[in-house]
Short mmCIF file of C-alpha atoms and ligand atoms in Angstrom, two decimals:
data_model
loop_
_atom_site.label_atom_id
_atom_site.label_comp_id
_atom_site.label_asym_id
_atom_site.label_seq_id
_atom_site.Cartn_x
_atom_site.Cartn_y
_atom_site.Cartn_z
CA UNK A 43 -31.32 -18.61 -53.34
CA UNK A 44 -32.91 -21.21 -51.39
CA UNK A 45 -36.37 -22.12 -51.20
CA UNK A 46 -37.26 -20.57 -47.99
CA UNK A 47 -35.88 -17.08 -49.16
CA UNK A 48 -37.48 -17.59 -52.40
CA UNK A 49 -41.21 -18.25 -50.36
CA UNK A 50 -40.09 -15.48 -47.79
CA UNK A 51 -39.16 -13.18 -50.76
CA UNK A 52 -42.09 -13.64 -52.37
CA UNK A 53 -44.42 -13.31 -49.14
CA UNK A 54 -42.58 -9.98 -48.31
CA UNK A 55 -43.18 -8.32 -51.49
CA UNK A 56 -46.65 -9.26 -52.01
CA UNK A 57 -47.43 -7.37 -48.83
CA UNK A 58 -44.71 -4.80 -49.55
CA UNK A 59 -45.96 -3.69 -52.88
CA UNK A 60 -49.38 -5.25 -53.38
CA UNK A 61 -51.05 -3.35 -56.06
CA UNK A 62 -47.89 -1.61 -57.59
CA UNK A 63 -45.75 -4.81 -58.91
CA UNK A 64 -47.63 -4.83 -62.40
CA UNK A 65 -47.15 -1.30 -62.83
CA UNK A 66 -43.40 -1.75 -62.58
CA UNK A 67 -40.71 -2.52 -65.22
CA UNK A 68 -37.98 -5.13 -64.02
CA UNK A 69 -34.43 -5.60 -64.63
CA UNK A 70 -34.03 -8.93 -66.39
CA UNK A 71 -31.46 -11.35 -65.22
CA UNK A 72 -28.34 -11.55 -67.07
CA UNK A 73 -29.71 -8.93 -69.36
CA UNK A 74 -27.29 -5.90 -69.64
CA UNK A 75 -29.28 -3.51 -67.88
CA UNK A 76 -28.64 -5.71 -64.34
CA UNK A 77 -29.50 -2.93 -61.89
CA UNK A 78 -26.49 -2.22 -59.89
CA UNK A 79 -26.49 -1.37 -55.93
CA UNK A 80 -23.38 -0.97 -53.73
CA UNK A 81 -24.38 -0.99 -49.91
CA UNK A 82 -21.07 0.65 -47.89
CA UNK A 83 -20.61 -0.54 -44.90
CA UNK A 84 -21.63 -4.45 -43.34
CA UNK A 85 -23.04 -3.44 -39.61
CA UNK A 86 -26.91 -3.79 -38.64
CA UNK A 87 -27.58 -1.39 -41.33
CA UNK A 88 -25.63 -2.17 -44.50
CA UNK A 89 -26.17 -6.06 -44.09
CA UNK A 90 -30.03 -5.67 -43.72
CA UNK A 91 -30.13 -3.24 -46.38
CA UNK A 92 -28.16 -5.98 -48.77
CA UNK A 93 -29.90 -8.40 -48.31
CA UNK A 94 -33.75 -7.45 -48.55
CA UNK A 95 -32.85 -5.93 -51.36
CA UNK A 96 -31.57 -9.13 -52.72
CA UNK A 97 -35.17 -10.83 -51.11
CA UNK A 98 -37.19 -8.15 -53.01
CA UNK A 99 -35.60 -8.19 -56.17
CA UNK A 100 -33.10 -11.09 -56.73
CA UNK A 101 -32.27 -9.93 -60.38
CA UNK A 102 -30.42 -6.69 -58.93
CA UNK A 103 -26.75 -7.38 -58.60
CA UNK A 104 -25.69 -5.91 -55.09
CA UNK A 105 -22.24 -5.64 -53.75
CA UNK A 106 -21.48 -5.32 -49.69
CA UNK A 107 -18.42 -3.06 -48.76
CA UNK A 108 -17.21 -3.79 -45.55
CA UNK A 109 -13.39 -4.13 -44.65
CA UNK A 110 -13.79 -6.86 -41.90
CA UNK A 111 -14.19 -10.20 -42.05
CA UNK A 112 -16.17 -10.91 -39.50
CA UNK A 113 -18.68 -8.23 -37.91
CA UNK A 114 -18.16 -7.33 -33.49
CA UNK A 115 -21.56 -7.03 -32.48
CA UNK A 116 -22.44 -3.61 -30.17
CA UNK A 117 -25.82 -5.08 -28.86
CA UNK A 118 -24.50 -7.88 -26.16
CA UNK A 119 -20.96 -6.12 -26.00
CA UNK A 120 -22.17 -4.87 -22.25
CA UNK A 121 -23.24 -8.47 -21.42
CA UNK A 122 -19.19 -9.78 -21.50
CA UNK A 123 -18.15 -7.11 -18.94
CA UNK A 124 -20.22 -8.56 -16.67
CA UNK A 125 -19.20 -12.09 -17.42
CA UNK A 126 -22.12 -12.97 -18.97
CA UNK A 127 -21.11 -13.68 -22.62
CA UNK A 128 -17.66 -14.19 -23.95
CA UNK A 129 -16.63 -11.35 -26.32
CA UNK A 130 -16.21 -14.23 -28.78
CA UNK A 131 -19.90 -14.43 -29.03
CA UNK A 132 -20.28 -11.27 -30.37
CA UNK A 133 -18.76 -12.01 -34.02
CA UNK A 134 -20.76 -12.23 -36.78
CA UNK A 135 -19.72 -13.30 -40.46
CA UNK A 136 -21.00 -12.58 -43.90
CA UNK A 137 -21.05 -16.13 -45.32
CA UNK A 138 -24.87 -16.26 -45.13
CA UNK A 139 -25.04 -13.11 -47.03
CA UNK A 140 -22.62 -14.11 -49.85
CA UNK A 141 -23.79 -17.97 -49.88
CA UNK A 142 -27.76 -17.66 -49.37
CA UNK A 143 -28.59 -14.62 -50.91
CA UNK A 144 -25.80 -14.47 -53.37
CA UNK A 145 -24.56 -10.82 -52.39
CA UNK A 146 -20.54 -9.51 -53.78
CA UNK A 147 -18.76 -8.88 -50.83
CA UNK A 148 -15.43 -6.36 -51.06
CA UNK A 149 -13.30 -6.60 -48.14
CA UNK A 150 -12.10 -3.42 -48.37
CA UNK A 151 -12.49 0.14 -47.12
CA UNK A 152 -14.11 2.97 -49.23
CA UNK A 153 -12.03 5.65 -49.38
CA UNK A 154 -13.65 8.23 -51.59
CA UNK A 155 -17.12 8.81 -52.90
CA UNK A 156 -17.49 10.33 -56.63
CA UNK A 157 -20.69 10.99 -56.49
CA UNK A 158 -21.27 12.87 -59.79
CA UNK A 159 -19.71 10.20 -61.60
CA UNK A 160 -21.24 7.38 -58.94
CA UNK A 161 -18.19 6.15 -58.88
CA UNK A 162 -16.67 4.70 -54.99
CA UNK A 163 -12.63 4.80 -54.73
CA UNK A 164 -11.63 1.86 -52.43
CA UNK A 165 -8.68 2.20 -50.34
CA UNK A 166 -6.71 -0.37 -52.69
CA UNK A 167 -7.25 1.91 -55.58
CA UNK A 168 -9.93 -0.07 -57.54
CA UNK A 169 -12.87 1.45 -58.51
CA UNK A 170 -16.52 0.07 -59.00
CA UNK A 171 -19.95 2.09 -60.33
CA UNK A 172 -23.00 1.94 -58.92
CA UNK A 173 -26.68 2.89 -59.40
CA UNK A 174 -27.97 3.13 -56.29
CA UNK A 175 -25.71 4.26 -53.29
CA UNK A 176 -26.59 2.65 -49.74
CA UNK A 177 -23.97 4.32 -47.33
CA UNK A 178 -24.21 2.27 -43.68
CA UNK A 179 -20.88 3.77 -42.40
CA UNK A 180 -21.92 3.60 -38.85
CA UNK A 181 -20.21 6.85 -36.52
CA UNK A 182 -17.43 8.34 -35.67
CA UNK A 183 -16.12 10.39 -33.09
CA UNK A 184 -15.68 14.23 -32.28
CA UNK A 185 -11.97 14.24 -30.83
CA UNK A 186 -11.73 17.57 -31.40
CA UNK A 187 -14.68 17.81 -28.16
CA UNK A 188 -12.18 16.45 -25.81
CA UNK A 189 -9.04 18.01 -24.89
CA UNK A 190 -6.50 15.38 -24.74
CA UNK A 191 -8.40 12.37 -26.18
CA UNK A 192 -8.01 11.08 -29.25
CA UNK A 193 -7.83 8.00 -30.90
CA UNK A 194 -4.32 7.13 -29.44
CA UNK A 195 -5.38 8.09 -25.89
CA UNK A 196 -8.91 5.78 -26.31
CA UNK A 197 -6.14 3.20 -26.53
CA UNK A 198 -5.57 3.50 -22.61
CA UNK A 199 -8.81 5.16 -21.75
CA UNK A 200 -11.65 3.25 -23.95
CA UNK A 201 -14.49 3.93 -25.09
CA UNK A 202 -15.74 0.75 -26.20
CA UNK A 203 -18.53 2.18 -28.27
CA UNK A 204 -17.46 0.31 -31.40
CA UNK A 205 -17.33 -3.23 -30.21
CA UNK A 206 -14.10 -5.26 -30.57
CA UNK A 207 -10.44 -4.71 -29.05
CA UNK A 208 -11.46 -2.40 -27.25
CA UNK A 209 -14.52 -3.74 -24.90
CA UNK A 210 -11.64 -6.77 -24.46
CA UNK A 211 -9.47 -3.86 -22.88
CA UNK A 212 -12.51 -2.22 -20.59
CA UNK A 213 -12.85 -5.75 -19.42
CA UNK A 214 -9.07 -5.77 -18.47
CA UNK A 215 -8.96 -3.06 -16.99
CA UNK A 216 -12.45 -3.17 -14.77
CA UNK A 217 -10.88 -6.65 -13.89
CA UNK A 218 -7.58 -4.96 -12.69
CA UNK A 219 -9.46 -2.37 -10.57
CA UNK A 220 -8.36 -2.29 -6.83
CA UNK A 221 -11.04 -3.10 -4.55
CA UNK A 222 -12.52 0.47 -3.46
CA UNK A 223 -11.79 2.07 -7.21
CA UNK A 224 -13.68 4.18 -9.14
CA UNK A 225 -15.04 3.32 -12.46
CA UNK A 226 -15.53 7.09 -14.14
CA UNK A 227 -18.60 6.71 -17.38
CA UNK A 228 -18.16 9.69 -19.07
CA UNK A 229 -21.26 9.62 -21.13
CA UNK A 230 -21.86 11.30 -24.38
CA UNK A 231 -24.17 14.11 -25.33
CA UNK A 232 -27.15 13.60 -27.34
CA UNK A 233 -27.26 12.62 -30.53
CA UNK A 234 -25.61 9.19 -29.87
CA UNK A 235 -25.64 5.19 -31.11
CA UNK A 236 -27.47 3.50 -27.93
CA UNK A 237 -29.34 6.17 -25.53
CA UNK A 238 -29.64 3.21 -22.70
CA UNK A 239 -26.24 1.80 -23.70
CA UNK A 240 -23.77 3.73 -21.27
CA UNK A 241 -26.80 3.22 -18.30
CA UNK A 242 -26.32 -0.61 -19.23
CA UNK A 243 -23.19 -0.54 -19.02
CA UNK A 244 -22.89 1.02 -15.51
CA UNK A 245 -25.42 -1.52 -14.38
CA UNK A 246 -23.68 -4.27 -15.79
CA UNK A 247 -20.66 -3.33 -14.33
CA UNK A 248 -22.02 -2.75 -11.40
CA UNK A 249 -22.84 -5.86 -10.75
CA UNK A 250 -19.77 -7.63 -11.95
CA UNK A 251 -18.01 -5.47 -8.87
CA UNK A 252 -20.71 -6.55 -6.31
CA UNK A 253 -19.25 -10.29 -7.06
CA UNK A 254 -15.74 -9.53 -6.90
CA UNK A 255 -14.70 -6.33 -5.54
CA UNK A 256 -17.82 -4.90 -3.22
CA UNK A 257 -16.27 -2.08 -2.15
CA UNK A 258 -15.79 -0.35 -5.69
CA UNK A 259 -18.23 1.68 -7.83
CA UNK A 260 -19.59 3.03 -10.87
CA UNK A 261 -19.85 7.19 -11.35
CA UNK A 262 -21.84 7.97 -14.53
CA UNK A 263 -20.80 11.27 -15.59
CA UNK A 264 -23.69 13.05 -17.59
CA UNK A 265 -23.43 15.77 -19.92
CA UNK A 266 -27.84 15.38 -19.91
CA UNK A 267 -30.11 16.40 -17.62
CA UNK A 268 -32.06 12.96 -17.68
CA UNK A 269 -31.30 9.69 -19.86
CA UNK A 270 -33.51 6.87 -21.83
CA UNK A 271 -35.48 4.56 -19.39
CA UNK A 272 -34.22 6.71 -16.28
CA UNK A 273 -36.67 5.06 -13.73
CA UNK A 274 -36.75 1.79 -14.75
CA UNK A 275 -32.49 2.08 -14.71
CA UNK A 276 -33.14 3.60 -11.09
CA UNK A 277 -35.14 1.80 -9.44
CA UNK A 278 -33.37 -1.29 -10.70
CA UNK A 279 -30.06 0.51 -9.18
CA UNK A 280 -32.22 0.90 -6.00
CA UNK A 281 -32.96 -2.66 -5.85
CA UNK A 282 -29.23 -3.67 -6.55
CA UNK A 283 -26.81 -1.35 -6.00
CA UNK A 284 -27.95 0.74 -2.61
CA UNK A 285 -28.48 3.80 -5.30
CA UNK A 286 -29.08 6.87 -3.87
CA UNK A 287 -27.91 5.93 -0.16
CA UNK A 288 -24.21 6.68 1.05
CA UNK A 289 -23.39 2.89 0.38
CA UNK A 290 -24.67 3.30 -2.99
CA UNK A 291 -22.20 1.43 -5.68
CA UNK A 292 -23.91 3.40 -8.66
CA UNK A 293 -23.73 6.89 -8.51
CA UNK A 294 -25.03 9.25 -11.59
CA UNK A 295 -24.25 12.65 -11.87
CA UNK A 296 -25.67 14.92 -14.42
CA UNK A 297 -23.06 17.37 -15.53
CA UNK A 298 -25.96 19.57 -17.92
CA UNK A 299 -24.76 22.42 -19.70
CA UNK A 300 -21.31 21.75 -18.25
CA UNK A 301 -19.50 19.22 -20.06
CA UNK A 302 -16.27 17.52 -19.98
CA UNK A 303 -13.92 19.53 -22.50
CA UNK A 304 -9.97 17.95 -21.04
CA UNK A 305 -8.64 14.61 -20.18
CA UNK A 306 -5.89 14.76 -17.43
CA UNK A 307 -3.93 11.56 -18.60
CA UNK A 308 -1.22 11.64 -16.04
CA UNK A 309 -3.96 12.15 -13.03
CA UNK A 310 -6.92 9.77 -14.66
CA UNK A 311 -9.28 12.82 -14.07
CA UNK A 312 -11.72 14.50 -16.65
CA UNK A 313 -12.36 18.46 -16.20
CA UNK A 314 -15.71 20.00 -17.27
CA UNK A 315 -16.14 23.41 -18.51
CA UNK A 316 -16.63 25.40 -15.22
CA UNK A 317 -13.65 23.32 -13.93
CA UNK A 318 -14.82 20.64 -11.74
CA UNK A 319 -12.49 17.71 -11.98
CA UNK A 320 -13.48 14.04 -11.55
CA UNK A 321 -10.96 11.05 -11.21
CA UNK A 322 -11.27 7.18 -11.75
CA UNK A 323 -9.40 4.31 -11.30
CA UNK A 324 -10.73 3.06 -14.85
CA UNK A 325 -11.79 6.35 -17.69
CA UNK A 326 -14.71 5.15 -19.78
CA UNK A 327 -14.56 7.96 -22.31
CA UNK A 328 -17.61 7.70 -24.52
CA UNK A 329 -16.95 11.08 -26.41
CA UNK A 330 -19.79 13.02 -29.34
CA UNK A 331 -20.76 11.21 -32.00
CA UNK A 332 -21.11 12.28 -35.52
CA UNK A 333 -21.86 10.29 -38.82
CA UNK A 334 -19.16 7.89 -40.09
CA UNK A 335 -16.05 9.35 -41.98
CA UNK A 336 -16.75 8.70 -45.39
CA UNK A 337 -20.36 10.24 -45.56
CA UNK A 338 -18.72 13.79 -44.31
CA UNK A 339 -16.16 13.41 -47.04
CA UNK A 340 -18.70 12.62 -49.54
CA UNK A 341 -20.79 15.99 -48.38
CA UNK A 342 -23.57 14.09 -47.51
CA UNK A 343 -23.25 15.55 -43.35
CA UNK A 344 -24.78 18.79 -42.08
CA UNK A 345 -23.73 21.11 -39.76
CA UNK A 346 -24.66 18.41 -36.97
CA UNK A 347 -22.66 16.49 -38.20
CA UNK A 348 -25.12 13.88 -39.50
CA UNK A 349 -26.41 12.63 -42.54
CA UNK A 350 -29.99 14.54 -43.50
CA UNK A 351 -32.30 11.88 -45.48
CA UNK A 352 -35.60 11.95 -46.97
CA UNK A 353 -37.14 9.53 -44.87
CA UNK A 354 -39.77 8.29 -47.31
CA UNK A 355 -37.05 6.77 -49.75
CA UNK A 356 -33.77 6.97 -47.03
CA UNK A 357 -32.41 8.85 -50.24
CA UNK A 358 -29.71 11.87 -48.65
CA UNK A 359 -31.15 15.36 -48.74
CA UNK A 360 -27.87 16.74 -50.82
CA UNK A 361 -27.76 13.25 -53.34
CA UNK A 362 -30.40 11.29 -55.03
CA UNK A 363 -28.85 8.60 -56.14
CA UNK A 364 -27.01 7.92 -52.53
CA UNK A 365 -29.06 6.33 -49.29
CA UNK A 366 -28.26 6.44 -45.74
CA UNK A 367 -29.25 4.78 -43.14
CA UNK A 368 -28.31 3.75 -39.75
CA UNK A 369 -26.57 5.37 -36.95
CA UNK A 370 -25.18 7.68 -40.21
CA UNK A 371 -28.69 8.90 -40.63
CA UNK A 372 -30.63 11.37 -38.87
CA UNK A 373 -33.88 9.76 -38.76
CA UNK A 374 -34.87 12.00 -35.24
CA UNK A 375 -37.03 10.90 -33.40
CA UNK A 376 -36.26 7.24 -33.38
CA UNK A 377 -32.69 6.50 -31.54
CA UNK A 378 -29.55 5.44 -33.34
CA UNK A 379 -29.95 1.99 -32.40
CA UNK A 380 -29.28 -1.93 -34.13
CA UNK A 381 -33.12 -2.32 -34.40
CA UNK A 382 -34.01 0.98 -35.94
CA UNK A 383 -30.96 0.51 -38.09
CA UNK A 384 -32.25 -3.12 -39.35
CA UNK A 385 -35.92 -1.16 -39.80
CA UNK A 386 -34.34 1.86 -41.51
CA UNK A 387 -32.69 -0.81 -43.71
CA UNK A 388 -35.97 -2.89 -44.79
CA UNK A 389 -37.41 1.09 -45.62
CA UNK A 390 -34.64 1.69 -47.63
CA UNK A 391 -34.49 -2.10 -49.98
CA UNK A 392 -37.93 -1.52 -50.69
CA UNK A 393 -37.54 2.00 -51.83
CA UNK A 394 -34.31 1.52 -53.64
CA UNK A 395 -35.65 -1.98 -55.84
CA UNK A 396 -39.25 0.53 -56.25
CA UNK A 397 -37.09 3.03 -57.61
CA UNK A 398 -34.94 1.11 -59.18
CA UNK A 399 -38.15 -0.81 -61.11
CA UNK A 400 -39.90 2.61 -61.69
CA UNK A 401 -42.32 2.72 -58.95
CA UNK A 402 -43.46 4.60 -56.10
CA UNK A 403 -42.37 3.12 -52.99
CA UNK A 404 -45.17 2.52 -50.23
CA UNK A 405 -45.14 4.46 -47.35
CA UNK A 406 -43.05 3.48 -44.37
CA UNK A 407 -43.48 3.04 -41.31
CA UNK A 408 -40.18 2.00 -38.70
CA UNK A 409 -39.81 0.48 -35.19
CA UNK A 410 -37.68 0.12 -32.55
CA UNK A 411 -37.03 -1.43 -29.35
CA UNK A 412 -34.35 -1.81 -26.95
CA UNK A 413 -34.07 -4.03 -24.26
CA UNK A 414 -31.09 -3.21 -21.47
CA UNK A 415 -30.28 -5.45 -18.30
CA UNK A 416 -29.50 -4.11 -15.37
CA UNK A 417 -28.86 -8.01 -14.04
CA UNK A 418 -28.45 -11.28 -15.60
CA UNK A 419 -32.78 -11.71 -14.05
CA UNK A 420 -33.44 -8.04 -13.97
CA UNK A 421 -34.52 -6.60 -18.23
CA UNK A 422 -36.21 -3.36 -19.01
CA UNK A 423 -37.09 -2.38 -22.55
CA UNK A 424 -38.86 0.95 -24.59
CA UNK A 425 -40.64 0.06 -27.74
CA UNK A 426 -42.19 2.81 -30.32
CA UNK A 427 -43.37 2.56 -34.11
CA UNK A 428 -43.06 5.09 -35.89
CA UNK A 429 -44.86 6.76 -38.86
CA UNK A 430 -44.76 10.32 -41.21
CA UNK A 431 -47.17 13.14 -40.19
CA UNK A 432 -47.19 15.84 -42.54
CA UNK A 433 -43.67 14.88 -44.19
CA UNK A 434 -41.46 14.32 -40.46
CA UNK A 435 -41.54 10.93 -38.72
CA UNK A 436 -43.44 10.97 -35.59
CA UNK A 437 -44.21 7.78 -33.15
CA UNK A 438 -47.51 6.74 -33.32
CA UNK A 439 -49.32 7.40 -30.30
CA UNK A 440 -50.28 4.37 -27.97
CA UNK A 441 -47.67 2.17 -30.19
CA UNK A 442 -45.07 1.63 -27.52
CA UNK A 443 -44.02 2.92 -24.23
CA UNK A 444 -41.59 1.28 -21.78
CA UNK A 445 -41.95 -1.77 -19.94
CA UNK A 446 -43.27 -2.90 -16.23
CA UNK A 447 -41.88 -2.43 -12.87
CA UNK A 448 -42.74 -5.32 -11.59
CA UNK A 449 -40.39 -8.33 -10.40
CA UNK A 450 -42.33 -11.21 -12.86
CA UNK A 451 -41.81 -8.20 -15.91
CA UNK A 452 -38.58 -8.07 -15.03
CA UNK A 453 -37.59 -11.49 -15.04
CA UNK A 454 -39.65 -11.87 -18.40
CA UNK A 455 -37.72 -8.88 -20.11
CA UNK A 456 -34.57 -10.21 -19.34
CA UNK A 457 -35.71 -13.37 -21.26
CA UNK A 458 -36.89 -10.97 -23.99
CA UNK A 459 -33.88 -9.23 -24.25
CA UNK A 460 -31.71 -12.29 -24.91
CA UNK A 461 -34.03 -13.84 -27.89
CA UNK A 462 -34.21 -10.35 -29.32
CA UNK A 463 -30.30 -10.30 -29.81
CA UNK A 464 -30.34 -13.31 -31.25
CA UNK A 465 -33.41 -12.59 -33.58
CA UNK A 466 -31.99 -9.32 -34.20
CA UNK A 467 -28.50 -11.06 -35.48
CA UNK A 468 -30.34 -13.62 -37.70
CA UNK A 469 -32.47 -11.35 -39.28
CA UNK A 470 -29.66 -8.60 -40.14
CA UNK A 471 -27.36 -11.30 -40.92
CA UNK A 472 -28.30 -14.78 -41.53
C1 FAD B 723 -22.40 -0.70 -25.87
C2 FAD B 723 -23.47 -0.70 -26.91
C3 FAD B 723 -24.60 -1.47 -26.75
C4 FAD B 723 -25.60 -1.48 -27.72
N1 FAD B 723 -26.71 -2.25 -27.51
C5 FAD B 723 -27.71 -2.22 -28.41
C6 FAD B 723 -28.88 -3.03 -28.22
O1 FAD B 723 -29.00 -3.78 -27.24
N2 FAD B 723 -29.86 -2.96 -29.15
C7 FAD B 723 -29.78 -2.15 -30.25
O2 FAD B 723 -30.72 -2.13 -31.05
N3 FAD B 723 -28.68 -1.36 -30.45
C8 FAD B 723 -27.66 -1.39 -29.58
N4 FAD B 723 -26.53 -0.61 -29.79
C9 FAD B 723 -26.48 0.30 -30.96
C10 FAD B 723 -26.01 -0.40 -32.22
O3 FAD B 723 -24.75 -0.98 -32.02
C11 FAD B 723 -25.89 0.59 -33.38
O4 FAD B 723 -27.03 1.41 -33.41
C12 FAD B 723 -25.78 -0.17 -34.68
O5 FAD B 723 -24.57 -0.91 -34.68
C13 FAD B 723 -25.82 0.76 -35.88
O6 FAD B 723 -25.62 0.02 -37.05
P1 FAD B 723 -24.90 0.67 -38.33
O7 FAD B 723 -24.94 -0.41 -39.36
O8 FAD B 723 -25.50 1.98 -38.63
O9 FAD B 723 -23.40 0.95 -37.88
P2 FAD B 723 -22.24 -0.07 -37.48
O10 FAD B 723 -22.81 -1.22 -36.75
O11 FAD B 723 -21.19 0.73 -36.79
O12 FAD B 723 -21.68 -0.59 -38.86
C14 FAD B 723 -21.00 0.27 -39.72
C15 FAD B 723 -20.05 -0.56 -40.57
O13 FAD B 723 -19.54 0.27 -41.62
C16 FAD B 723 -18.20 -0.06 -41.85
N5 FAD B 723 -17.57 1.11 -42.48
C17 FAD B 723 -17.35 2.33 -41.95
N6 FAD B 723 -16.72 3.12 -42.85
C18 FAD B 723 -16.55 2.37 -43.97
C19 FAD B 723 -15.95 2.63 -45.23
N7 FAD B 723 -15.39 3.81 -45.51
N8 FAD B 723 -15.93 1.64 -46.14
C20 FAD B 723 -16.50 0.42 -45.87
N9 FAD B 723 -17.07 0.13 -44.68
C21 FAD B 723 -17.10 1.10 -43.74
C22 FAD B 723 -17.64 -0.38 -40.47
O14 FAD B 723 -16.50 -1.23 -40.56
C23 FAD B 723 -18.84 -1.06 -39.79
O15 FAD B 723 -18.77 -2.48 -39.88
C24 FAD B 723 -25.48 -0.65 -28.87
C25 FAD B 723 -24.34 0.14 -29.03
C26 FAD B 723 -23.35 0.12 -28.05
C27 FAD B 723 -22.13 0.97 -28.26
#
C-alpha cells in the first residue's frame, strides 16, 4: 500500500475507532486465520466498501466481484446527452483498487448465494468462501409493471438508468428526433436510484433541443404527485425553457395514482391505468426499481422488493454474516444515490473490520448530496446528514436543505456539481 494510504489509513481509524482499537483482537498477516471478505458487486457501493475496508484493516484479504472491466458511471451519464461530456468519460477501472490497495478482483458474475454454507457460486462454476458478505448488486427492474416492456423492448425504447449502451442509444435517438418531436420521460415511482435524475435529464435535454431543434420538447410523465428539488427544477425551467407558458419546451405532468401499466410499441404511446394514452417521438421508459437480482435470489429482499438492513452494522435483517448496501439497501430516508452509496459503504468497512476484530462498531452517521444541472451555468443541489434516533435513521435537523435561487448560487453550484463528480469518482475508486 503506499504511503499516503498507509498515513490516510491510519488517520481514518484513529478517528474511526479511537478508544476501541486496544480492546480489539486482529487478524495477523499471513497467519491462517486471514479474515476473509467478498464485496459483490464493483459500482459506488461495492468499490468504496472494498477498499476502506482494505484502509482500515490491511491484514483482511478482500476480494471484489464485479463482471466488467471497466465501471459506466450513472452520475454525469445526463451531462453527454446534452453534449456536455463524451460518454467515454464516464468509464471507470479497477486498477487503483487492485494495484494501490491490493484488493482480488473476479471478473465474473455471482450467480448463486449459499448463504448457510457462505459459500458464492460464480457464473463460471467456481466457488469461493467468505466471512463477511458485502452484496453491492445495484437494481433491477420490475418488467412485470409494464405491459409490453421488457428487457428486449428497452433495447428500442431505453431507459438509460444503468449507464452504458444504452445512454449511447438515448443520445441517438434524441439526435434523430424531427424538429417539432416529442421526447416522452416516463418516470418511475418511488423507491428509485436518483430522485432528481429523470428531472435532470429532461432539463438537460431540454436544452440540447433549444440548440438544435427549437421547436421540439420534453413531456415528463409522473407517476408522483411532486419530485426532489421541484422548485429549484422549475423555476430553472421557467428561466430556460418558457415552462409553464404555451411555448413552454418542458412540460411535466403528474400522472399520481394513475400510472403507466402498457407500452404501445407499434404507436410509440404509453397507456396509464384509467386509459389515457401519451405518444413520443423518442420513449424514455424508466420503469420500478427493485434491489439487484442476486440479493432476491439469495432471500435477502422483502416484500418491497428491497434489501432490509440493520443500519448500525449494514448487516441484512434475514443474514448476519451478509451486508448490503447501496441502491440494494433500504436505508429510507436517505435516497438511493452514488453519494449515499459511497457513505453507506464507509458505515459498512468500519463495521465489518469492528466485527471482524471483535469490537463494537461506533455509531454512524451518513450523508448525502446531489447536485443536478439544469444548464451547463445553471446547478442546484440538496444536502442532508443523517443520524439514528431511537434505532431508525433520521436527518439531522438544520444539517442540510437545498440550495439558493439566486443567479451567482447558481453559477457556483454548477461549479460544485462538476468537482463533486470527480471527487466522488476518486474517492469510490481511486
Ligand atoms: C441518470 C442517472 C444519474 C445519476 N446521477 C447521480 C448523481 O449525480 N449523484 C449521485 O450521487 N448519484 C447519481 N445517480 C445514482 C447512482 O448512479 C446510484 O445511486 C449508484 O450507482 C448506486 O451504486 P451501487 O453501487 O449501489 O449500484 P451500481 O452502481 O449499479 O453498481 C452495482 C454493480 O454490481 C454489479 N453486479 C450486479 N449483480 C452482480 C452479480 N450477480 N455479481 C457480480 N456483480 C454484480 C453490476 O455489474 C454493477 O457494476 C444517478 C443515476 C442515474 C440513473
Amino acid at each position: 500500500m503506499a504511503d499516503w494510504s498507509r498515513r490516510r489509513f491510519l488517520r481514518t481509524g484513529a478517528v474511526a475507532t479511537a478508544g476501541s482499537l486496544s480492546a480489539c483482537q486482529t487478524w495477523t498477516i499471513g497467519g491462517a486465520a486471514r479474515a476473509r471478505v467478498v464485496v459483490v458487486g464493483g459500482g459506488f457501493a461495492g468499490a468504496t466498501a472494498a477498499k476502506f475496508i482494505r484502509c482500515y484493516d490491511p491484514t483482511i484479504d478482500v476480494t471484489l466481484i464485479e463482471p466488467k472491466s471497466a465501471y459506466i458511471t450513472c452520475p454525469a451519464s445526463n451531462w453527454t446527452l446534452a453534449g456536455l461530456l463524451k460518454p467515454a468519460r464516464l468509464l471507470v477501472d479497477y486498477r487503483d483498487l487492485v494495484d494501490r490497495y491490493q484488493v482480488r478482483l473476479i471478473g465474473d458474475r455471482v450467480a448463486a448465494i449459499d448463504a448457510d454454507r457462505r459459500k458464492l457460486v460464480l457464473a463460471d462454476g467456481d466457488s469461493l468462501r467468505y466471512d463477511r458478505l458485502v452484496l453491492a448488486p445495484g437494481i433491477d427492474f420490475d418488467w412485470q409493471a409494464i405491459a409490453g416492456y421488457d428487457a428486449e423492448m428497452a433495447e428500442r425504447f431505453p431507459h438509460a438508468w444503468q449507464a452504458g449502451p444504452q445512454t449511447e442509444l438515448l443520445i441517438r435517438q434524441i439526435q434523430a428526433l424531427p424538429d417539432g418531436g416529442r421526447v416522452l420521460i416516463c418516470a418511475p415511482p418511488d423507491p428509485y436510484r436518483c430522485p432528481p435524475g429523470p428531472y435532470e435529464r429532461a432539463s438537460l435535454i431540454a436544452f440540447w433541443l433549444k440548440q438544435h431543434k427549437p421547436n421540439a420538447k420534453v413531456v415528463i410523465l409522473d407517476p408522483k404527485p411532486s419530485f426532489s428539488k421541484q422548485k429549484l427544477f422549475e423555476s430553472g425551467w421557467r428561466r430556460y425553457f418558457g415552462y409553464g407558458t404555451p411555448a413552454a419546451s418542458i412540460e411535466w405532468l403528474s400522472i399520481a395514482n394513475n400510472p403507466v401499466v402498457r407500452l404501445e410499441a407499434a404507436g410509440r404511446a404509453v397507456v396509464t391505468d384509467f386509459g389515457d394514452r401519451f405518444t413520443g417521438d423518442v420513449l424514455n421508459i424508466i420503469p420500478p426499481q427493485r434491489a439487484g437480482r442476486i440479493a432476491a435470489q439469495a432471500g435477502l429482499t422483502d416484500a418491497g422488493g428491497w434489501c432490509p438492513v440493520d443500519p448500525w452494522t449494514s448487516r441484512s435483517r434475514f443474514n448476519e454474516f451478509i451486508h448490503v448496501i447501496g441502491d440494494a439497501a433500504d436505508y429510507a430516508p436517505i435516497p438511493k444515490s452514488a453519494f449515499a452509496a459511497n457513505s453507506e459503504a464507509k458505515v459498512c468497512a468500519r463495521a465489518v473490520v469492528d466485527l471482524l476484530n471483535g469490537c463494537p462498531p461506533p455509531e454512524p452517521h451518513w450523508l448525502n448530496t446531489c447536485y443536478s444541472l439544469i444548464a451547463p451555468d445553471h446547478g442546484i443541489s440538496v444536502a442532508m446528514v443523517y443520524r439514528l434516533n431511537a434505532g431508525r435513521i433520521a436527518p439531522v435537523p438544520g444539517a442540510g436543505g437545498v440550495s439558493a435561487d439566486s443567479p451567482a448560487a447558481v453559477a457556483l453550484e454548477a461549479g460544485y456539481a462538476v468537482a463533486a463528480y470527480r471527487n466522488l469518482r476518486k474517492d469510490s475508486f481511486e
